[in-house]
Amino acid sequence: MSTIEQRLVELGHPLPAPAAPIASYVPALRTGNLVLCSGQLPIIGKEVVFQGKVGHDIHEEHGQHAARLCLMNALAAIKAELGNLDYVRRVVRVEGYVQSAPGFSKQPVVINGASDLLVQVFGDKGKHTRIAVGVSELPLNAAVELALWVEVDPA
Amino acid sequence: MSTIEQRLVELGHPLPAPAAPIASYVPALRTGNLVLCSGQLPIIGKEVVFQGKVGHDIHEEHGQHAARLCLMNALAAIKAELGNLDYVRRVVRVEGYVQSAPGFSKQPVVINGASDLLVQVFGDKGKHTRIAVGVSELPLNAAVELALWVEVDPA
Amino acid sequence: MSTIEQRLVELGHPLPAPAAPIASYVPALRTGNLVLCSGQLPIIGKEVVFQGKVGHDIHEEHGQHAARLCLMNALAAIKAELGNLDYVRRVVRVEGYVQSAPGFSKQPVVINGASDLLVQVFGDKGKHTRIAVGVSELPLNAAVELALWVEVDPA
């Protein structure tokens, strides 16, 4: 098991199985020294486990769990593309979309669920840029959608 | 005519004329081995032909048409930058924003209108990562906005 | 003072102090020949000076001011990463999220506040691709969130 995966296990977040490719798009791909993933939902198996609007149906703390679950699925997708998360040279960007109830403006708190875990796992090289925005609707009524970019060593 | 353009014609989707650059931004540009385009709307000529919220004003099937039309405009913009779509080494990313009625959560179905066409046209190298989110408002009341990244050979 | 910073001063937009890094994410980082920044808000010091929904609480002209202020914070973040804005080879992408009132569809007009300033400051190399979308909610009730990518010379 790679160092990064071992660290995830120690933190209580073992890597899930990667999702199968869906029709015309893929979970992750490499372009140059970047590996990008598709927008990930808070899914376990085939079930979206955090549904609804954060700030109304879902408390912001559960929104953080949802963001973390999206991140775990993103890491699984990137590992499937890359072979080993130890090849990650640094995390580059988190894109966090929070399905938000009217008037909810704590998207950064929600996405911290993912951002903080990245730094716990990857240390300084887990520090990333990010966007965090609130949207009215997400696929399958998911509470959060999140995409991740990482930089890897030259091929 | 390039192979890719010929394939678009065979599929019933001839490439439109590229939009003119608008003021301070450009339809597409190259950075390194990536060509990115600006967010494209479902426009023919100067008219937004799919307006309204998907799931209320616009049925999801028409949303798929809208996504496809955005994609055609994206490909026209990328061709204008690149000279020839045959230089596309692979499609990297689709960013799909769906102007969604409250409670509409089938953004992936809508954006499949673009994703599936990419694979029909480019084959395996048309497989891409993507984000698909629902937003409350889009420019000119467009049903969909879509941006595309492709990877090209080193200059 | 660098040429670009001097130009900003002449245009009445002196560069603000960069924001401090916040917890797990950073204001900007370099990957390859790109420098990306995190989503910036229309903040002066610690205060979000444009709050509310554009098209209802905030007129579109004030939305343009908000977009410009986000841009200034983005340029400050990129300068802090890069050392000198004269190292910018070209502006690559603006990502503009406008917190929009129901029915407001002039997001491009709002984001022009940033796009036009980029061209005033950087000339032709300020011309960029962009996305402009309307979202229902933004962090801290900000009127606009904006991220910027620039290309720099090889290290």
Short mmCIF file of C-alpha atoms in Angstrom, two decimals:
data_model
loop_
_atom_site.label_atom_id
_atom_site.label_comp_id
_atom_site.label_asym_id
_atom_site.label_seq_id
_atom_site.Cartn_x
_atom_site.Cartn_y
_atom_site.Cartn_z
CA MET A 1 0.00 0.00 0.00
CA SER A 2 1.32 3.43 -0.90
CA THR A 3 2.32 5.96 1.76
CA ILE A 4 -0.59 8.23 0.90
CA GLU A 5 -3.11 5.40 1.00
CA GLN A 6 -1.67 4.25 4.32
CA ARG A 7 -2.13 7.78 5.64
CA LEU A 8 -5.76 7.79 4.48
CA VAL A 9 -6.36 4.54 6.35
CA GLU A 10 -4.77 5.97 9.51
CA LEU A 11 -7.08 8.99 9.26
CA GLY A 12 -10.09 6.69 9.01
CA HIS A 13 -10.68 7.32 5.32
CA PRO A 14 -9.70 4.19 3.37
CA LEU A 15 -9.81 4.72 -0.38
CA PRO A 16 -13.07 3.50 -1.97
CA ALA A 17 -13.17 1.45 -5.16
CA PRO A 18 -13.08 3.72 -8.19
CA ALA A 19 -16.33 4.26 -10.06
CA ALA A 20 -16.60 2.62 -13.46
CA PRO A 21 -16.32 4.92 -16.49
CA ILE A 22 -19.75 6.18 -17.49
CA ALA A 23 -20.57 6.22 -21.19
CA SER A 24 -18.79 9.07 -22.91
CA TYR A 25 -16.76 10.51 -20.12
CA VAL A 26 -14.09 9.18 -17.83
CA PRO A 27 -13.49 9.54 -14.09
CA ALA A 28 -9.99 11.02 -14.57
CA LEU A 29 -7.34 11.64 -17.19
CA ARG A 30 -3.82 12.96 -17.49
CA THR A 31 -2.85 15.92 -19.69
CA GLY A 32 0.78 16.98 -19.49
CA ASN A 33 1.75 17.01 -15.83
CA LEU A 34 -1.81 17.41 -14.59
CA VAL A 35 -4.30 14.73 -13.66
CA LEU A 36 -7.89 16.02 -13.63
CA CYS A 37 -10.99 14.24 -12.46
CA SER A 38 -14.63 14.63 -13.37
CA GLY A 39 -16.99 16.24 -10.88
CA GLN A 40 -17.51 13.75 -8.07
CA LEU A 41 -20.65 13.29 -6.00
CA PRO A 42 -21.00 12.10 -2.37
CA ILE A 43 -21.70 8.56 -3.48
CA ILE A 44 -21.06 5.27 -1.70
CA GLY A 45 -21.51 2.41 -4.14
CA LYS A 46 -24.38 3.68 -6.28
CA GLU A 47 -26.14 5.72 -3.62
CA VAL A 48 -25.91 9.47 -3.15
CA VAL A 49 -25.70 9.55 0.63
CA PHE A 50 -25.96 13.32 1.08
CA GLN A 51 -28.96 14.71 -0.79
CA GLY A 52 -30.63 18.09 -0.42
CA LYS A 53 -29.67 21.70 0.08
CA VAL A 54 -27.01 22.63 2.57
CA GLY A 55 -28.35 25.19 5.03
CA HIS A 56 -31.85 23.74 4.93
CA ASP A 57 -32.08 19.96 4.40
CA ILE A 58 -28.50 19.37 5.39
CA HIS A 59 -26.49 20.97 8.18
CA GLU A 60 -23.16 22.50 7.21
CA GLU A 61 -21.30 19.84 9.21
CA HIS A 62 -22.95 17.14 7.13
CA GLY A 63 -22.05 19.21 4.10
CA GLN A 64 -18.43 18.85 5.20
CA HIS A 65 -18.86 15.08 5.33
CA ALA A 66 -20.33 15.23 1.84
CA ALA A 67 -17.35 17.25 0.57
CA ARG A 68 -14.98 14.71 2.14
CA LEU A 69 -16.82 11.85 0.48
CA CYS A 70 -16.60 13.60 -2.90
CA LEU A 71 -12.88 14.00 -2.27
CA MET A 72 -12.43 10.31 -1.48
CA ASN A 73 -14.12 9.45 -4.78
CA ALA A 74 -11.90 11.98 -6.55
CA LEU A 75 -8.78 10.43 -5.04
CA ALA A 76 -9.97 6.96 -6.04
CA ALA A 77 -10.49 8.18 -9.62
CA ILE A 78 -7.05 9.78 -9.71
CA LYS A 79 -5.40 6.69 -8.27
CA ALA A 80 -7.07 4.53 -10.93
CA GLU A 81 -5.61 6.82 -13.61
CA LEU A 82 -2.18 7.23 -12.04
CA GLY A 83 -1.54 3.83 -10.45
CA ASN A 84 -0.32 5.23 -7.16
CA LEU A 85 -1.18 8.36 -5.19
CA ASP A 86 2.46 8.67 -4.14
CA TYR A 87 3.11 10.01 -7.66
CA VAL A 88 1.18 13.17 -6.75
CA ARG A 89 3.71 16.00 -6.65
CA ARG A 90 1.18 18.48 -5.35
CA VAL A 91 -2.51 19.18 -5.23
CA VAL A 92 -3.31 22.05 -7.60
CA ARG A 93 -6.99 22.86 -7.39
CA VAL A 94 -10.27 21.96 -5.72
CA GLU A 95 -13.50 22.97 -7.41
CA GLY A 96 -16.36 22.84 -4.94
CA TYR A 97 -20.02 23.30 -5.84
CA VAL A 98 -22.39 23.36 -2.88
CA GLN A 99 -26.11 22.85 -3.49
CA SER A 100 -27.19 25.71 -1.28
CA ALA A 101 -30.43 26.72 0.36
CA PRO A 102 -31.47 30.34 -0.23
CA GLY A 103 -29.40 32.61 1.98
CA PHE A 104 -26.72 30.01 2.77
CA SER A 105 -23.32 31.62 2.30
CA LYS A 106 -20.90 29.32 4.14
CA GLN A 107 -19.69 27.37 1.11
CA PRO A 108 -16.07 27.81 2.27
CA VAL A 109 -16.87 26.04 5.55
CA VAL A 110 -18.41 23.14 3.64
CA ILE A 111 -15.52 22.77 1.22
CA ASN A 112 -13.04 22.92 4.11
CA GLY A 113 -14.19 19.35 4.76
CA ALA A 114 -12.20 18.40 1.67
CA SER A 115 -9.44 21.02 1.86
CA ASP A 116 -8.45 20.19 5.42
CA LEU A 117 -8.29 16.47 4.69
CA LEU A 118 -6.01 17.10 1.71
CA VAL A 119 -3.50 18.84 3.95
CA GLN A 120 -3.79 16.13 6.62
CA VAL A 121 -2.99 13.53 3.99
CA PHE A 122 -0.51 15.25 1.69
CA GLY A 123 1.03 17.79 4.09
CA ASP A 124 2.29 21.01 2.50
CA LYS A 125 1.94 19.56 -0.97
CA GLY A 126 -1.77 19.20 -0.24
CA LYS A 127 -2.19 23.01 -0.19
CA HIS A 128 -4.18 24.01 -3.24
CA THR A 129 -6.10 26.78 -4.92
CA ARG A 130 -9.82 26.45 -4.89
CA ILE A 131 -13.14 27.84 -5.90
CA ALA A 132 -16.19 27.40 -3.67
CA VAL A 133 -19.54 28.50 -5.02
CA GLY A 134 -23.18 27.87 -4.20
CA VAL A 135 -25.44 26.45 -6.88
CA SER A 136 -29.18 25.91 -6.92
CA GLU A 137 -29.24 22.36 -8.27
CA LEU A 138 -26.79 19.47 -8.58
CA PRO A 139 -27.00 16.08 -10.28
CA LEU A 140 -29.13 13.55 -8.37
CA ASN A 141 -29.91 16.21 -5.77
CA ALA A 142 -26.41 15.80 -4.35
CA ALA A 143 -25.40 18.23 -1.61
CA VAL A 144 -21.91 18.76 -3.06
CA GLU A 145 -20.03 18.21 -6.32
CA LEU A 146 -16.25 18.43 -6.26
CA ALA A 147 -13.45 18.14 -8.80
CA LEU A 148 -9.72 17.87 -8.12
CA TRP A 149 -6.56 18.58 -10.10
CA VAL A 150 -3.16 17.27 -9.08
CA GLU A 151 0.31 17.74 -10.56
CA VAL A 152 2.46 14.69 -11.15
CA ASP A 153 6.03 14.08 -12.20
CA PRO A 154 6.83 14.35 -15.92
CA ALA A 155 6.04 11.10 -17.74
CA MET B 1 -12.08 19.26 -45.33
CA SER B 2 -10.48 17.66 -42.32
CA THR B 3 -11.40 14.15 -41.18
CA ILE B 4 -13.07 15.41 -38.05
CA GLU B 5 -15.09 18.02 -39.92
CA GLN B 6 -16.14 15.39 -42.46
CA ARG B 7 -17.28 13.19 -39.59
CA LEU B 8 -19.36 16.07 -38.16
CA VAL B 9 -21.03 16.53 -41.54
CA GLU B 10 -21.82 12.80 -41.76
CA LEU B 11 -23.41 12.99 -38.31
CA GLY B 12 -25.59 15.88 -39.43
CA HIS B 13 -23.68 18.53 -37.49
CA PRO B 14 -21.70 20.68 -39.92
CA LEU B 15 -19.38 23.12 -38.16
CA PRO B 16 -20.88 26.62 -37.83
CA ALA B 17 -18.93 29.79 -38.57
CA PRO B 18 -16.92 30.85 -35.54
CA ALA B 19 -18.24 33.76 -33.53
CA ALA B 20 -16.29 37.00 -33.79
CA PRO B 21 -14.12 37.94 -30.79
CA ILE B 22 -16.12 40.04 -28.35
CA ALA B 23 -14.40 43.05 -26.87
CA SER B 24 -11.93 42.00 -24.23
CA TYR B 25 -12.13 38.28 -24.42
CA VAL B 26 -11.52 35.74 -27.13
CA PRO B 27 -13.45 32.64 -28.23
CA ALA B 28 -10.44 30.33 -27.72
CA LEU B 29 -6.73 30.36 -27.02
CA ARG B 30 -3.80 27.98 -26.73
CA THR B 31 -1.65 27.66 -23.61
CA GLY B 32 1.03 24.98 -23.72
CA ASN B 33 -0.55 21.86 -25.21
CA LEU B 34 -4.08 22.86 -24.26
CA VAL B 35 -6.61 24.82 -26.27
CA LEU B 36 -9.39 26.27 -24.12
CA CYS B 37 -12.53 28.02 -25.25
CA SER B 38 -14.76 30.57 -23.57
CA GLY B 39 -18.15 29.48 -22.28
CA GLN B 40 -20.36 28.93 -25.32
CA LEU B 41 -24.11 29.48 -25.53
CA PRO B 42 -26.68 27.68 -27.71
CA ILE B 43 -26.54 30.41 -30.34
CA ILE B 44 -27.21 30.23 -34.08
CA GLY B 45 -26.01 33.43 -35.72
CA LYS B 46 -26.85 35.99 -33.04
CA GLU B 47 -29.90 34.28 -31.60
CA VAL B 48 -29.99 32.18 -28.44
CA VAL B 49 -32.24 29.41 -29.68
CA PHE B 50 -32.71 27.60 -26.38
CA GLN B 51 -33.82 30.00 -23.65
CA GLY B 52 -35.33 29.22 -20.28
CA LYS B 53 -34.88 26.75 -17.47
CA VAL B 54 -34.42 23.10 -18.20
CA GLY B 55 -37.01 21.05 -16.34
CA HIS B 56 -39.66 23.75 -16.64
CA ASP B 57 -39.52 25.91 -19.79
CA ILE B 58 -37.39 23.41 -21.66
CA HIS B 59 -37.62 19.63 -21.72
CA GLU B 60 -34.42 17.72 -20.97
CA GLU B 61 -34.27 16.44 -24.56
CA HIS B 62 -34.23 19.99 -25.82
CA GLY B 63 -31.60 20.69 -23.20
CA GLN B 64 -29.52 18.01 -24.90
CA HIS B 65 -29.95 19.81 -28.22
CA ALA B 66 -28.85 23.01 -26.50
CA ALA B 67 -25.74 21.29 -25.10
CA ARG B 68 -24.92 19.96 -28.57
CA LEU B 69 -25.29 23.41 -30.08
CA CYS B 70 -22.96 24.88 -27.44
CA LEU B 71 -20.49 22.14 -28.32
CA MET B 72 -20.66 22.94 -32.04
CA ASN B 73 -19.86 26.57 -31.23
CA ALA B 74 -17.01 25.42 -29.00
CA LEU B 75 -15.57 23.26 -31.77
CA ALA B 76 -15.87 26.17 -34.23
CA ALA B 77 -14.00 28.41 -31.80
CA ILE B 78 -11.27 25.81 -31.29
CA LYS B 79 -10.92 25.22 -35.02
CA ALA B 80 -10.54 28.98 -35.60
CA GLU B 81 -7.68 29.00 -33.06
CA LEU B 82 -6.04 25.76 -34.17
CA GLY B 83 -6.58 25.78 -37.94
CA ASN B 84 -7.73 22.17 -38.14
CA LEU B 85 -9.63 19.94 -35.72
CA ASP B 86 -7.50 17.00 -36.83
CA TYR B 87 -4.75 18.47 -34.64
CA VAL B 88 -6.80 17.57 -31.55
CA ARG B 89 -4.92 14.82 -29.74
CA ARG B 90 -7.66 14.27 -27.23
CA VAL B 91 -10.59 16.00 -25.60
CA VAL B 92 -9.69 16.85 -22.00
CA ARG B 93 -12.65 18.45 -20.32
CA VAL B 94 -16.25 19.56 -20.76
CA GLU B 95 -17.65 22.15 -18.36
CA GLY B 96 -21.43 22.12 -18.50
CA TYR B 97 -23.67 24.64 -16.74
CA VAL B 98 -27.38 23.92 -17.02
CA GLN B 99 -29.88 26.69 -16.24
CA SER B 100 -32.09 24.53 -14.09
CA ALA B 101 -35.65 24.80 -12.83
CA PRO B 102 -36.04 24.24 -9.08
CA GLY B 103 -35.84 20.52 -8.37
CA PHE B 104 -34.31 19.57 -11.73
CA SER B 105 -31.37 17.25 -11.08
CA LYS B 106 -30.69 15.58 -14.43
CA GLN B 107 -27.85 17.85 -15.52
CA PRO B 108 -25.78 14.78 -16.54
CA VAL B 109 -28.51 13.73 -19.01
CA VAL B 110 -28.48 17.22 -20.53
CA ILE B 111 -24.70 17.40 -20.88
CA ASN B 112 -24.65 13.90 -22.40
CA GLY B 113 -25.98 15.67 -25.50
CA ALA B 114 -22.47 17.09 -25.89
CA SER B 115 -20.45 14.24 -24.37
CA ASP B 116 -21.95 11.55 -26.58
CA LEU B 117 -21.38 13.60 -29.73
CA LEU B 118 -17.73 14.09 -28.79
CA VAL B 119 -17.21 10.33 -28.70
CA GLN B 120 -19.13 9.83 -31.95
CA VAL B 121 -16.86 12.35 -33.62
CA PHE B 122 -13.47 11.75 -31.99
CA GLY B 123 -13.79 8.10 -30.96
CA ASP B 124 -11.80 7.08 -27.90
CA LYS B 125 -9.87 10.33 -27.92
CA GLY B 126 -13.20 12.10 -27.46
CA LYS B 127 -13.53 10.66 -23.94
CA HIS B 128 -13.12 13.47 -21.46
CA THR B 129 -13.51 14.52 -17.87
CA ARG B 130 -16.40 16.77 -17.13
CA ILE B 131 -18.31 18.76 -14.59
CA ALA B 132 -22.08 19.15 -14.88
CA VAL B 133 -23.81 21.53 -12.49
CA GLY B 134 -27.13 23.32 -12.30
CA VAL B 135 -27.16 27.09 -12.04
CA SER B 136 -30.02 29.49 -11.47
CA GLU B 137 -29.23 32.02 -14.20
CA LEU B 138 -27.16 32.09 -17.38
CA PRO B 139 -26.26 34.87 -19.82
CA LEU B 140 -29.13 35.89 -22.12
CA ASN B 141 -31.38 33.36 -20.39
CA ALA B 142 -29.58 30.54 -22.21
CA ALA B 143 -30.54 27.00 -21.21
CA VAL B 144 -26.92 25.78 -21.23
CA GLU B 145 -23.39 27.20 -21.17
CA LEU B 146 -20.52 24.90 -22.06
CA ALA B 147 -16.75 25.19 -22.25
CA LEU B 148 -14.31 22.70 -23.79
CA TRP B 149 -10.61 21.95 -23.38
CA VAL B 150 -8.63 19.88 -25.85
CA GLU B 151 -5.03 18.71 -25.90
CA VAL B 152 -3.00 19.22 -29.06
CA ASP B 153 0.44 18.18 -30.25
CA PRO B 154 3.43 20.21 -29.02
CA ALA B 155 3.92 23.33 -31.15
CA MET C 1 7.60 49.28 -9.43
CA SER C 2 6.91 46.98 -12.34
CA THR C 3 5.47 48.26 -15.62
CA ILE C 4 2.18 46.48 -15.05
CA GLU C 5 1.83 47.78 -11.51
CA GLN C 6 2.64 51.29 -12.73
CA ARG C 7 -0.09 50.92 -15.33
CA LEU C 8 -2.56 49.85 -12.64
CA VAL C 9 -1.71 52.95 -10.62
CA GLU C 10 -2.20 55.18 -13.68
CA LEU C 11 -5.62 53.63 -14.22
CA GLY C 12 -6.58 54.37 -10.62
CA HIS C 13 -6.34 50.77 -9.45
CA PRO C 14 -3.25 50.40 -7.25
CA LEU C 15 -2.57 46.79 -6.30
CA PRO C 16 -3.94 45.89 -2.85
CA ALA C 17 -1.95 43.91 -0.30
CA PRO C 18 -2.33 40.19 -0.93
CA ALA C 19 -4.61 38.27 1.40
CA ALA C 20 -2.95 35.92 3.85
CA PRO C 21 -3.17 32.20 3.07
CA ILE C 22 -6.27 30.74 4.72
CA ALA C 23 -5.87 27.41 6.44
CA SER C 24 -5.63 24.61 3.91
CA TYR C 25 -5.68 26.47 0.67
CA VAL C 26 -3.50 29.15 -0.86
CA PRO C 27 -4.28 32.35 -2.75
CA ALA C 28 -2.31 31.29 -5.83
CA LEU C 29 0.12 28.67 -7.08
CA ARG C 30 2.16 27.84 -10.14
CA THR C 31 1.84 24.57 -12.07
CA GLY C 32 3.95 24.29 -15.20
CA ASN C 33 3.66 27.58 -17.06
CA LEU C 34 0.34 28.50 -15.48
CA VAL C 35 -0.32 30.49 -12.33
CA LEU C 36 -3.82 29.94 -10.97
CA CYS C 37 -5.51 31.77 -8.14
CA SER C 38 -8.29 30.76 -5.79
CA GLY C 39 -11.72 32.28 -6.25
CA GLN C 40 -11.50 35.90 -5.10
CA LEU C 41 -14.24 37.94 -3.46
CA PRO C 42 -14.84 41.72 -3.64
CA ILE C 43 -13.05 42.28 -0.36
CA ILE C 44 -11.19 45.33 0.93
CA GLY C 45 -9.21 44.38 4.03
CA LYS C 46 -11.54 41.89 5.66
CA GLU C 47 -14.82 43.40 4.51
CA VAL C 48 -16.91 42.16 1.58
CA VAL C 49 -17.87 45.53 0.13
CA PHE C 50 -20.35 44.28 -2.48
CA GLN C 51 -22.91 41.98 -0.90
CA GLY C 52 -26.24 40.85 -2.33
CA LYS C 53 -27.70 39.70 -5.60
CA VAL C 54 -26.90 41.56 -8.77
CA GLY C 55 -30.09 42.63 -10.52
CA HIS C 56 -31.93 43.17 -7.24
CA ASP C 57 -29.79 44.34 -4.29
CA ILE C 58 -26.96 45.50 -6.51
CA HIS C 59 -27.13 47.32 -9.83
CA GLU C 60 -25.15 45.81 -12.68
CA GLU C 61 -22.77 48.77 -12.69
CA HIS C 62 -21.91 48.08 -9.07
CA GLY C 63 -21.56 44.45 -10.06
CA GLN C 64 -18.86 45.61 -12.49
CA HIS C 65 -17.08 47.38 -9.63
CA ALA C 66 -17.31 44.16 -7.64
CA ALA C 67 -15.81 42.16 -10.52
CA ARG C 68 -12.98 44.69 -10.80
CA LEU C 69 -12.29 44.43 -7.08
CA CYS C 70 -12.17 40.62 -7.30
CA LEU C 71 -9.71 41.03 -10.17
CA MET C 72 -7.47 43.35 -8.15
CA ASN C 73 -7.36 40.75 -5.38
CA ALA C 74 -6.59 38.07 -7.97
CA LEU C 75 -3.71 40.11 -9.39
CA ALA C 76 -2.37 40.73 -5.87
CA ALA C 77 -2.46 36.98 -5.19
CA ILE C 78 -0.69 36.21 -8.46
CA LYS C 79 1.94 38.86 -7.85
CA ALA C 80 2.62 37.41 -4.40
CA GLU C 81 3.22 34.01 -6.02
CA LEU C 82 5.18 35.25 -9.02
CA GLY C 83 7.17 38.18 -7.60
CA ASN C 84 6.38 40.54 -10.46
CA LEU C 85 3.36 40.93 -12.72
CA ASP C 86 5.69 41.77 -15.62
CA TYR C 87 6.42 38.01 -15.77
CA VAL C 88 2.87 37.42 -17.04
CA ARG C 89 3.16 36.29 -20.67
CA ARG C 90 -0.56 36.38 -21.21
CA VAL C 91 -3.85 36.16 -19.38
CA VAL C 92 -5.42 32.77 -20.06
CA ARG C 93 -8.79 32.59 -18.35
CA VAL C 94 -11.27 34.47 -16.20
CA GLU C 95 -13.87 32.48 -14.28
CA GLY C 96 -16.70 34.76 -13.20
CA TYR C 97 -19.52 33.72 -10.90
CA VAL C 98 -22.22 36.35 -10.40
CA GLN C 99 -24.63 36.02 -7.47
CA SER C 100 -27.71 36.75 -9.52
CA ALA C 101 -31.25 37.77 -8.70
CA PRO C 102 -33.96 35.65 -10.34
CA GLY C 103 -34.27 36.66 -13.99
CA PHE C 104 -30.95 38.53 -14.14
CA SER C 105 -29.10 37.42 -17.26
CA LYS C 106 -26.46 40.08 -17.85
CA GLN C 107 -23.56 38.22 -16.24
CA PRO C 108 -21.33 39.09 -19.24
CA VAL C 109 -21.86 42.82 -18.59
CA VAL C 110 -20.86 42.34 -14.96
CA ILE C 111 -17.73 40.34 -15.74
CA ASN C 112 -16.72 42.89 -18.39
CA GLY C 113 -15.77 45.01 -15.40
CA ALA C 114 -12.81 42.67 -14.97
CA SER C 115 -12.23 41.71 -18.61
CA ASP C 116 -12.00 45.27 -19.86
CA LEU C 117 -9.55 46.24 -17.13
CA LEU C 118 -7.32 43.28 -18.02
CA VAL C 119 -7.00 44.57 -21.58
CA GLN C 120 -6.41 48.14 -20.41
CA VAL C 121 -3.58 46.92 -18.23
CA PHE C 122 -2.01 44.10 -20.25
CA GLY C 123 -2.94 45.16 -23.80
CA ASP C 124 -3.37 42.33 -26.30
CA LYS C 125 -1.83 39.83 -23.92
CA GLY C 126 -4.71 40.64 -21.54
CA LYS C 127 -7.20 39.03 -23.91
CA HIS C 128 -8.45 35.83 -22.34
CA THR C 129 -11.04 33.10 -22.47
CA ARG C 130 -13.73 33.26 -19.88
CA ILE C 131 -16.79 31.71 -18.40
CA ALA C 132 -19.53 33.91 -16.89
CA VAL C 133 -22.36 32.19 -15.06
CA GLY C 134 -25.04 33.19 -12.59
CA VAL C 135 -25.21 31.40 -9.27
CA SER C 136 -27.75 31.57 -6.51
CA GLU C 137 -25.39 31.89 -3.55
CA LEU C 138 -21.78 32.90 -2.99
CA PRO C 139 -19.51 32.85 0.07
CA LEU C 140 -20.25 35.66 2.54
CA ASN C 141 -23.12 36.85 0.33
CA ALA C 142 -20.57 38.32 -2.10
CA ALA C 143 -21.96 39.71 -5.35
CA VAL C 144 -19.16 38.21 -7.45
CA GLU C 145 -16.48 35.52 -7.18
CA LEU C 146 -13.72 35.49 -9.77
CA ALA C 147 -10.68 33.33 -10.50
CA LEU C 148 -7.84 34.10 -12.90
CA TRP C 149 -5.25 32.01 -14.76
CA VAL C 150 -2.16 33.52 -16.35
CA GLU C 151 0.65 31.99 -18.41
CA VAL C 152 4.22 32.80 -17.46
CA ASP C 153 7.63 32.14 -18.98
CA PRO C 154 9.14 28.68 -18.41
CA ALA C 155 10.91 28.50 -15.06
#
